[in-house]
Short mmCIF file of C-alpha atoms in Angstrom, two decimals:
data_model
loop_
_atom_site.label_atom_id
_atom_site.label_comp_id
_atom_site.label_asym_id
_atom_site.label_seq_id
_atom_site.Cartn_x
_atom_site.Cartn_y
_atom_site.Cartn_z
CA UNK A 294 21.22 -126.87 52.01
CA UNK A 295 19.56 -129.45 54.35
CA UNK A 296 17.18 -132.49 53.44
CA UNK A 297 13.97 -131.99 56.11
CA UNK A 298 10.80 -133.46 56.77
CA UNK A 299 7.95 -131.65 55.73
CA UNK A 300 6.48 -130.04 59.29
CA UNK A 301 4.96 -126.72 60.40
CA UNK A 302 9.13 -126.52 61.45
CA UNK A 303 9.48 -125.12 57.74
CA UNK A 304 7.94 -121.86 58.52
CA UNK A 305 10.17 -118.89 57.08
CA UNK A 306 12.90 -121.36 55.67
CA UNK A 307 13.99 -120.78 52.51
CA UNK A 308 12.80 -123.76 49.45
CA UNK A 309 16.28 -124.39 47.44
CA UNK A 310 14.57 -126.53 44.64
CA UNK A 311 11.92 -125.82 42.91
CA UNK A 312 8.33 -128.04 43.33
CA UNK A 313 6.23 -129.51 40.23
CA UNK A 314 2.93 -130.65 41.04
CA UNK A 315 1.24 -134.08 39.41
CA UNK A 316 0.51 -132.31 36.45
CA UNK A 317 4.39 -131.14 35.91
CA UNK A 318 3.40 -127.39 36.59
CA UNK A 319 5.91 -125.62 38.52
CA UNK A 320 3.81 -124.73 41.94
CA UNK A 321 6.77 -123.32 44.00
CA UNK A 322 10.13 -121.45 42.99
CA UNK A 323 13.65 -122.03 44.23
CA UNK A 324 13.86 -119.10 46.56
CA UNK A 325 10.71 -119.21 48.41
CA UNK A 326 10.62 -118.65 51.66
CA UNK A 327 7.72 -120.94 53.24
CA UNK A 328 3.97 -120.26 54.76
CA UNK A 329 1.70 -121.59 56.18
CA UNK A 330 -0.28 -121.65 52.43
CA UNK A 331 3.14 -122.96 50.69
CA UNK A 332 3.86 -125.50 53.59
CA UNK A 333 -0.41 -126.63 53.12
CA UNK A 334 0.96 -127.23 49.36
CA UNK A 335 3.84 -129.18 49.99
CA UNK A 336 2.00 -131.54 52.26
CA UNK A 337 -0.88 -131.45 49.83
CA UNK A 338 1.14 -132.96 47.14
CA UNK A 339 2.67 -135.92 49.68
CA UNK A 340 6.31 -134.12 49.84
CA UNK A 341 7.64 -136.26 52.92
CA UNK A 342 11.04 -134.43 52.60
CA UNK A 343 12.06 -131.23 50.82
CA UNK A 344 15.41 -129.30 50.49
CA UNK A 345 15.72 -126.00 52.72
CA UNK A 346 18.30 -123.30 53.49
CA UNK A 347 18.10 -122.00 57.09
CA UNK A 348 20.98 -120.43 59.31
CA UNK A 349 22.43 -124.05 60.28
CA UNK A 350 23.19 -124.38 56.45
CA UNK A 351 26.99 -123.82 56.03
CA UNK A 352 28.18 -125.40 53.01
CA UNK A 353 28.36 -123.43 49.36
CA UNK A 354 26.58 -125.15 46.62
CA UNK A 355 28.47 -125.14 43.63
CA UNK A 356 27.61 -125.91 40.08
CA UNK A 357 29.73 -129.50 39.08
CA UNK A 358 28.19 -129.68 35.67
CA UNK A 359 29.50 -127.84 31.97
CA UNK A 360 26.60 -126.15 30.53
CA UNK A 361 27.14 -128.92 27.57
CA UNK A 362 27.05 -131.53 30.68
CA UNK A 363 23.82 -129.57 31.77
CA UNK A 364 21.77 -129.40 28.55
CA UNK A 365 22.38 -133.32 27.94
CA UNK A 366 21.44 -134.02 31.31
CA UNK A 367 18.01 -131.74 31.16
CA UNK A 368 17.37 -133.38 27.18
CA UNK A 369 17.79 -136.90 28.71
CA UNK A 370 15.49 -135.66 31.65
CA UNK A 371 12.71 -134.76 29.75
CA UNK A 372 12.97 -138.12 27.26
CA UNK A 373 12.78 -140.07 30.05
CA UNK A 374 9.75 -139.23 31.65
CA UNK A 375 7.87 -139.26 27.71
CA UNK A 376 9.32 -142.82 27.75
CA UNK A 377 8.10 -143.58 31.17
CA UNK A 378 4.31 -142.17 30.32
CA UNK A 379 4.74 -143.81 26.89
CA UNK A 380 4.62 -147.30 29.07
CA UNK A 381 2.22 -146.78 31.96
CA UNK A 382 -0.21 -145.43 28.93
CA UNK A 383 0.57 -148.27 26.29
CA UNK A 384 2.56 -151.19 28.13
CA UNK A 385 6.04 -150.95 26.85
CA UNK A 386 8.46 -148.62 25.18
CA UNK A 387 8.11 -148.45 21.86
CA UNK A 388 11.58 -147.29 20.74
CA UNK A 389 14.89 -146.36 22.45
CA UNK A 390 17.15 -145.68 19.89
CA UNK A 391 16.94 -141.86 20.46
CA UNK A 392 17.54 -142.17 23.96
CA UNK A 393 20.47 -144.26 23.42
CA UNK A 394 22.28 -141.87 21.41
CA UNK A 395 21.15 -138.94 23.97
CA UNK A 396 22.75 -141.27 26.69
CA UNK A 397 25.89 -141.36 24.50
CA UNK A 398 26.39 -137.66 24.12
CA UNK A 399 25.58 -137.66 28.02
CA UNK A 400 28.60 -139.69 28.74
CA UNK A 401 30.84 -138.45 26.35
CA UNK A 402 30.61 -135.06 27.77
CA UNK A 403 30.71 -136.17 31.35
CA UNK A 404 34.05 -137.95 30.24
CA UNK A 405 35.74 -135.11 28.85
CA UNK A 406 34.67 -133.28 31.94
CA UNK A 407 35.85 -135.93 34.56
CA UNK A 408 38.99 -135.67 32.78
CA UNK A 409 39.74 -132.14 33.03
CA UNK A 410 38.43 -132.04 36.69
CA UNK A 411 37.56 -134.99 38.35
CA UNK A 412 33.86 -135.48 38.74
CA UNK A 413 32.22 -136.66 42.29
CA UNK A 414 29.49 -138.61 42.42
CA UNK A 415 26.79 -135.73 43.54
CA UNK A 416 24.36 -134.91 41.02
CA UNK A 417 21.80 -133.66 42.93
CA UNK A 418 18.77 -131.48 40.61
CA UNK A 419 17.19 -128.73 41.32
CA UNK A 420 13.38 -129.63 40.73
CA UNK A 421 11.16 -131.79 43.00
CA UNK A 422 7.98 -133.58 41.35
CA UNK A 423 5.40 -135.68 42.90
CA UNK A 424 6.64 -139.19 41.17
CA UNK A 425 9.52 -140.36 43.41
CA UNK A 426 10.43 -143.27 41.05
CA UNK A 427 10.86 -141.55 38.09
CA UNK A 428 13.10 -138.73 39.24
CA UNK A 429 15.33 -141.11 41.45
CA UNK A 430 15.67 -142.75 38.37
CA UNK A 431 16.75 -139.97 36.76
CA UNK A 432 19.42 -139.17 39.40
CA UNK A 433 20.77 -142.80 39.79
CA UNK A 434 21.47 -143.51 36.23
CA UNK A 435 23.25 -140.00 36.03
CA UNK A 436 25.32 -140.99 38.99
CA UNK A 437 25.72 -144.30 37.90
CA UNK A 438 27.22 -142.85 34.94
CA UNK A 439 29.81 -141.06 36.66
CA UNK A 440 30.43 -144.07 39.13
CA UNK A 441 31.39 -145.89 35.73
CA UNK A 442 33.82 -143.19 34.59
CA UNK A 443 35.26 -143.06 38.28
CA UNK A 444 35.93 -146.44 37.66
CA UNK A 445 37.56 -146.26 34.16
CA UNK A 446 34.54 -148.06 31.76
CA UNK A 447 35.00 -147.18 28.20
CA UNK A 448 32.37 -145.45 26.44
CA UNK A 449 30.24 -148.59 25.57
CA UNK A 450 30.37 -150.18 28.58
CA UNK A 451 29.20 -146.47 30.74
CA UNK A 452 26.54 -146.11 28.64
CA UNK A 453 24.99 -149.44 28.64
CA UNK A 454 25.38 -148.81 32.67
CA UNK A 455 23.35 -145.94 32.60
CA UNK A 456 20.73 -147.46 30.38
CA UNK A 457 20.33 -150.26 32.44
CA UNK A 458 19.86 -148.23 35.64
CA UNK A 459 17.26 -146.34 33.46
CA UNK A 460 15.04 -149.37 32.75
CA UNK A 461 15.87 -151.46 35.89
CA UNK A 462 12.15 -150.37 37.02
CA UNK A 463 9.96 -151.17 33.35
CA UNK A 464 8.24 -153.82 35.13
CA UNK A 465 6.81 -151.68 37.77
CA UNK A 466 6.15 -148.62 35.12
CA UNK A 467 3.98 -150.41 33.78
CA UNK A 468 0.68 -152.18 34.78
CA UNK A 469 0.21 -153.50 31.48
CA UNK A 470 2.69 -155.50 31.35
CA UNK A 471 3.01 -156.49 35.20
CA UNK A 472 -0.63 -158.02 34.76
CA UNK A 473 0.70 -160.16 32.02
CA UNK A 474 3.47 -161.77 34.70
CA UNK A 475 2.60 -163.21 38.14
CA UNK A 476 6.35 -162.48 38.77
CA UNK A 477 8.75 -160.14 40.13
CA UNK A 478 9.29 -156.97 38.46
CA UNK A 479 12.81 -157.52 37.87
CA UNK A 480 12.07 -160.91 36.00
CA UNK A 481 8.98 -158.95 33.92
CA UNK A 482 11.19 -155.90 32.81
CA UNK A 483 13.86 -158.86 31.80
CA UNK A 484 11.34 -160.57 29.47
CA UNK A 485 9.71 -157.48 27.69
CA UNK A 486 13.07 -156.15 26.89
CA UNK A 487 14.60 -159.41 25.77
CA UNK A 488 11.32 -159.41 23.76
CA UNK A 489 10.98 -156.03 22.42
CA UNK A 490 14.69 -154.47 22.36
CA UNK A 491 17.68 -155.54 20.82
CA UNK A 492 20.04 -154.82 23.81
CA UNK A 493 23.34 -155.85 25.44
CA UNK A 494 23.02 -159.48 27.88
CA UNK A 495 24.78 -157.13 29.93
CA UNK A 496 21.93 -154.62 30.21
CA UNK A 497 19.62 -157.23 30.20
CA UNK A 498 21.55 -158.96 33.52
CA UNK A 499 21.64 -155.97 35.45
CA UNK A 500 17.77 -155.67 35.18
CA UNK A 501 17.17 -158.87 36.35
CA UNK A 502 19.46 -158.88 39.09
CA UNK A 503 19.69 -155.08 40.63
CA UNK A 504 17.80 -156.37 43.65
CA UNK A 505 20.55 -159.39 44.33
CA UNK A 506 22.74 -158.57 47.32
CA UNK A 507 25.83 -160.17 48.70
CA UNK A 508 24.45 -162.22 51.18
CA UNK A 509 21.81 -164.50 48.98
CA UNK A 510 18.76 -162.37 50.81
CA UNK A 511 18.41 -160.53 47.66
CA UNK A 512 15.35 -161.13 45.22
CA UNK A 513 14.21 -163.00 42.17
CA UNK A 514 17.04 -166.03 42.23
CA UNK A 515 19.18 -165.03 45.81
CA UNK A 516 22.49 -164.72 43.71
CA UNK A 517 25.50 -164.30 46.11
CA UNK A 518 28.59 -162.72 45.59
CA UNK A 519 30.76 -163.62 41.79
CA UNK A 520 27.10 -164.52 40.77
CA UNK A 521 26.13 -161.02 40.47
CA UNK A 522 26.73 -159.19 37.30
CA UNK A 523 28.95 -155.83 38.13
CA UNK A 524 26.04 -153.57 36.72
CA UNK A 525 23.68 -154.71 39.31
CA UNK A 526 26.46 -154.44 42.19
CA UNK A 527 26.94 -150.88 40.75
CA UNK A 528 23.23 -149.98 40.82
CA UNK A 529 22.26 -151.47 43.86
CA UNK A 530 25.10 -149.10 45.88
CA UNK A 531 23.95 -145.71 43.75
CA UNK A 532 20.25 -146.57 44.57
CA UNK A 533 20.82 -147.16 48.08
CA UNK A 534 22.95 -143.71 48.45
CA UNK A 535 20.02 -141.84 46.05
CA UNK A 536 17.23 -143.30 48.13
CA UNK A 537 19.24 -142.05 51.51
CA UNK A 538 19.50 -138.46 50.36
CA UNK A 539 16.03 -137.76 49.16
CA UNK A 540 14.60 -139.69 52.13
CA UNK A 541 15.49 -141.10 55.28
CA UNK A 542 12.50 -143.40 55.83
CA UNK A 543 15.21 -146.66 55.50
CA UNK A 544 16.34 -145.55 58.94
CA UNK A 545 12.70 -146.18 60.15
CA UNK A 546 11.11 -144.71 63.55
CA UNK A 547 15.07 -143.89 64.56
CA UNK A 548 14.68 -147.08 67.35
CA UNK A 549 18.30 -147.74 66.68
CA UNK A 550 21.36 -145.69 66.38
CA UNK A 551 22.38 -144.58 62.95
CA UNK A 552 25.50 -146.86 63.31
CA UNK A 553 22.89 -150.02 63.93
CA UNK A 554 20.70 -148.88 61.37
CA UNK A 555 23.11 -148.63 57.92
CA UNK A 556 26.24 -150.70 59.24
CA UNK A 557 23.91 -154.06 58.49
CA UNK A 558 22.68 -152.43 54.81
CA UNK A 559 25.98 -151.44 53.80
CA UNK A 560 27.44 -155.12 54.14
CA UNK A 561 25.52 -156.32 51.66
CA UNK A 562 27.12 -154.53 49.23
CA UNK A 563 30.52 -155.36 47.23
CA UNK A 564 32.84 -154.09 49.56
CA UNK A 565 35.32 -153.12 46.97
CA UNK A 566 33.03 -150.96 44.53
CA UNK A 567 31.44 -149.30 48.18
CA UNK A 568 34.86 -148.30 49.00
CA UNK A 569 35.65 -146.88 45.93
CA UNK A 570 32.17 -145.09 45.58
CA UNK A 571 32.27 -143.86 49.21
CA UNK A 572 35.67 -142.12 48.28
CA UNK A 573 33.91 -140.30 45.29
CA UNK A 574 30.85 -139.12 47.03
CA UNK A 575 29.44 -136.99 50.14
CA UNK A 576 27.98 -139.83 51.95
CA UNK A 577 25.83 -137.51 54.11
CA UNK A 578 24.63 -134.85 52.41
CA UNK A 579 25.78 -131.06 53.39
CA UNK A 580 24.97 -129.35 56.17
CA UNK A 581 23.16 -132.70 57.68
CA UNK A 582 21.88 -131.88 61.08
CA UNK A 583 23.26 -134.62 63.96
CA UNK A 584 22.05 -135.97 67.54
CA UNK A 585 25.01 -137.18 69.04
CA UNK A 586 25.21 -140.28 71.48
CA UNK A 587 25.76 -137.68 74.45
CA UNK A 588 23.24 -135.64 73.41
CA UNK A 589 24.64 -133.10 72.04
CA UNK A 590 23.44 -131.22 68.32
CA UNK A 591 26.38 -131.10 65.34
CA UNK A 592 26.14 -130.09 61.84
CA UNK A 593 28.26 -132.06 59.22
CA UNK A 594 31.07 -129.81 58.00
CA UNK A 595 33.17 -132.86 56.20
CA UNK A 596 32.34 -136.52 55.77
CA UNK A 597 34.83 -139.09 56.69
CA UNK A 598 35.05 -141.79 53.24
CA UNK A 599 37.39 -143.82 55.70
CA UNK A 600 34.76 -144.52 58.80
CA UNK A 601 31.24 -143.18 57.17
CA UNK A 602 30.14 -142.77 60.52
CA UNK A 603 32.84 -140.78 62.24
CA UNK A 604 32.47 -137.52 59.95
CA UNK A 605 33.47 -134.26 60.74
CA UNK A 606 30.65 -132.20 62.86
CA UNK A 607 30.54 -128.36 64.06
CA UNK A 608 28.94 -128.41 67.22
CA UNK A 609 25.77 -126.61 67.64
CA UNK A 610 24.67 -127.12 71.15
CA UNK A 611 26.87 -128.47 73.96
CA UNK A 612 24.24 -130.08 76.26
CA UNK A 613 26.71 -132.76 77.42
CA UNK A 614 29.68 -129.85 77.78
CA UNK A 615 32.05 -132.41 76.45
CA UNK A 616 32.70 -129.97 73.51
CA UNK A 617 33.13 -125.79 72.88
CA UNK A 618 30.08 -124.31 71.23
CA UNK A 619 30.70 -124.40 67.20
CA UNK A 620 34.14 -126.64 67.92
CA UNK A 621 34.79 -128.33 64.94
CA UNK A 622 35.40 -132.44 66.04
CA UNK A 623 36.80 -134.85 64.52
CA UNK A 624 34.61 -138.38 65.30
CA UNK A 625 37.10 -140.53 64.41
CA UNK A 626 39.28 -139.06 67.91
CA UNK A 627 36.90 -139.58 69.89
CA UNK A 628 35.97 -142.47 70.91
CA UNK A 629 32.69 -142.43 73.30
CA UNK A 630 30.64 -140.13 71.13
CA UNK A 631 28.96 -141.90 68.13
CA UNK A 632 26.37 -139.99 65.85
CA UNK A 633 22.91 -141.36 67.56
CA UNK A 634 19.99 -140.12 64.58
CA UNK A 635 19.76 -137.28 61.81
CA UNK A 636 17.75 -134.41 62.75
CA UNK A 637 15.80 -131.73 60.77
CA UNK A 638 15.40 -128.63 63.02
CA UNK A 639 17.15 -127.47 66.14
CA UNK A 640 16.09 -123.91 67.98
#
């Protein structure tokens, strides 16, 4: 499967997730193979990027989740986005004690799963709906969850992870309480759940501070380095990486190369947890469609967790003649040839 931009490009592709419109009514099934009326739809509901199949797409999908894993994981889905109306309609959650103890049968069973085969740190769904914030949400705290595990957090300490990814964004939720605050959102989310909830300083911390970065250009207090609580270093790597595979806009009008681009983003991240979360992810997602620096097309067969930008590419036109039509290269051995942008559609 391949991330795209939405463009007359997706005629006769095949849709590999399926697409809710604003009033949570599925519109378009996994399996669809696109119009002109389904691509109008897409568009109409402000889609900028969808997931597609088309004969460039190599890779086999598999399913990483237990059917336990699965049902927690859809349960915690759908009490999520009550708890999210709940505050845009009334100004704050009202209570969170069921969602707590859904979170805590979520990580249990993705423990006893990562420990009879190691989990990566992939969750990707298979539904698409119109409110961007609330489903990355959804996908970062489930990730951040398994990031947690990965890195050998108890129980207690993975769960109040994922709950604090999960209300990192209250303050923007809701306009209720934002119009109380002439302050960041970070800082209002902080107060109302000091407030309201009786929850862990270190869930409380990590909402305050999952915009703080490295290098003191982070937002509300420009906390450096030791000053950061772990949670927020943890969040701000799996929001980065959930943002990047659901849309590309961070690379902006593609000016720069994509080695220009992320090489100054991805130092302002703990260099020790980025390591160890770029070993237990795909940092480009499958079948990612590449314009090399010599012009030439590649498709990503493996990524590289050692040199992010020097994956492995099949080569799918040989404008430059430097390579073999559909040779498999290795980046890292060659050393003129960087990847130059991400593309969508070749023909």
């Amino acid at each position: 499967m391949r991330l795209v931009e939405t463009s007359s490009f997706l005629m006769d592709k095949k849709l590999i997730v399926n697409i809710y419109d604003t009033e949570n009514k599925l519109v378009l099934k996994r399996g669809t193979i696109l119009g002109n009326r389904e691509i109008r739809l897409i568009k109409n509901l402000r889609y900028h990027y969808i997931f597609i199949k088309d004969n460039y797409c190599v890779t086999k999908q598999k399913q990483i989740f237990s059917k336990e894993t699965g049902a927690y994981i859809a349960q915690i889905t759908q009490e999520f986005y009550a708890i999210a109306f709940d505050c845009m309609e009334k100004g704050g959650i009202t209570n969170l004690s069921s969602f707590i103890s859904t979170i805590k049968l979520l990580v249990n069973s993705l423990k006893n799963q990562h420990e009879k085969d190691p989990l990566k740190i992939i969750y990707i769904p298979n539904n698409l709906v119109p409110n961007s914030m609330i489903s990355n949400t959804i996908v970062t705290a489930i990730n951040c969850g398994i990031f947690g595990i990965i890195l050998g957090f108890d129980n207690e300490k993975t769960v109040n992870l994922v709950l604090s990814d999960f209300l990192k964004d209250i303050g923007v939720f809701s306009e209720k309480i934002a119009k109380k605050e002439e302050a960041s959102h970070t800082l209002i989310g902080y107060k109302h759940l000091q407030q309201y909830h009786n929850l862990d300083k270190s869930v409380l911390d990590a909402v305050m501070q999952h915009h703080e970065v490295e290098d003191g250009t982070g937002y509300p207090q420009q906390l450096r380095n030791n000053d950061i609580v772990e949670f927020a270093k943890i969040i701000q790597i799996v929001n980065f990486h959930t943002n990047f595979m659901y849309s590309h806009e961070i690379l902006g009008c593609g000016a720069n190369s994509l080695k220009d681009t992320l090489e100054p983003i991805l130092k302002k991240f703990n260099q020790n947890l980025l390591n160890t979360f770029v070993q237990n992810t795909n940092f480009f997602m499958p079948d990612t469609m590449f314009k090399l620096s010599n012009y030439d097309m590649g498709i990503l067969v493996k990524n590289n967790p050692n040199n992010l930008l020097k994956p492995i590419i099949q080569v799918i036109d040989n404008f430059s003649g430097k390579f073999a039509m559909n040779q498999i290269v290795d980046l890292t051995t060659i050393s003129d040839v960087e990847l130059e942008s991400i593309e969508y559609f070749f023909d």
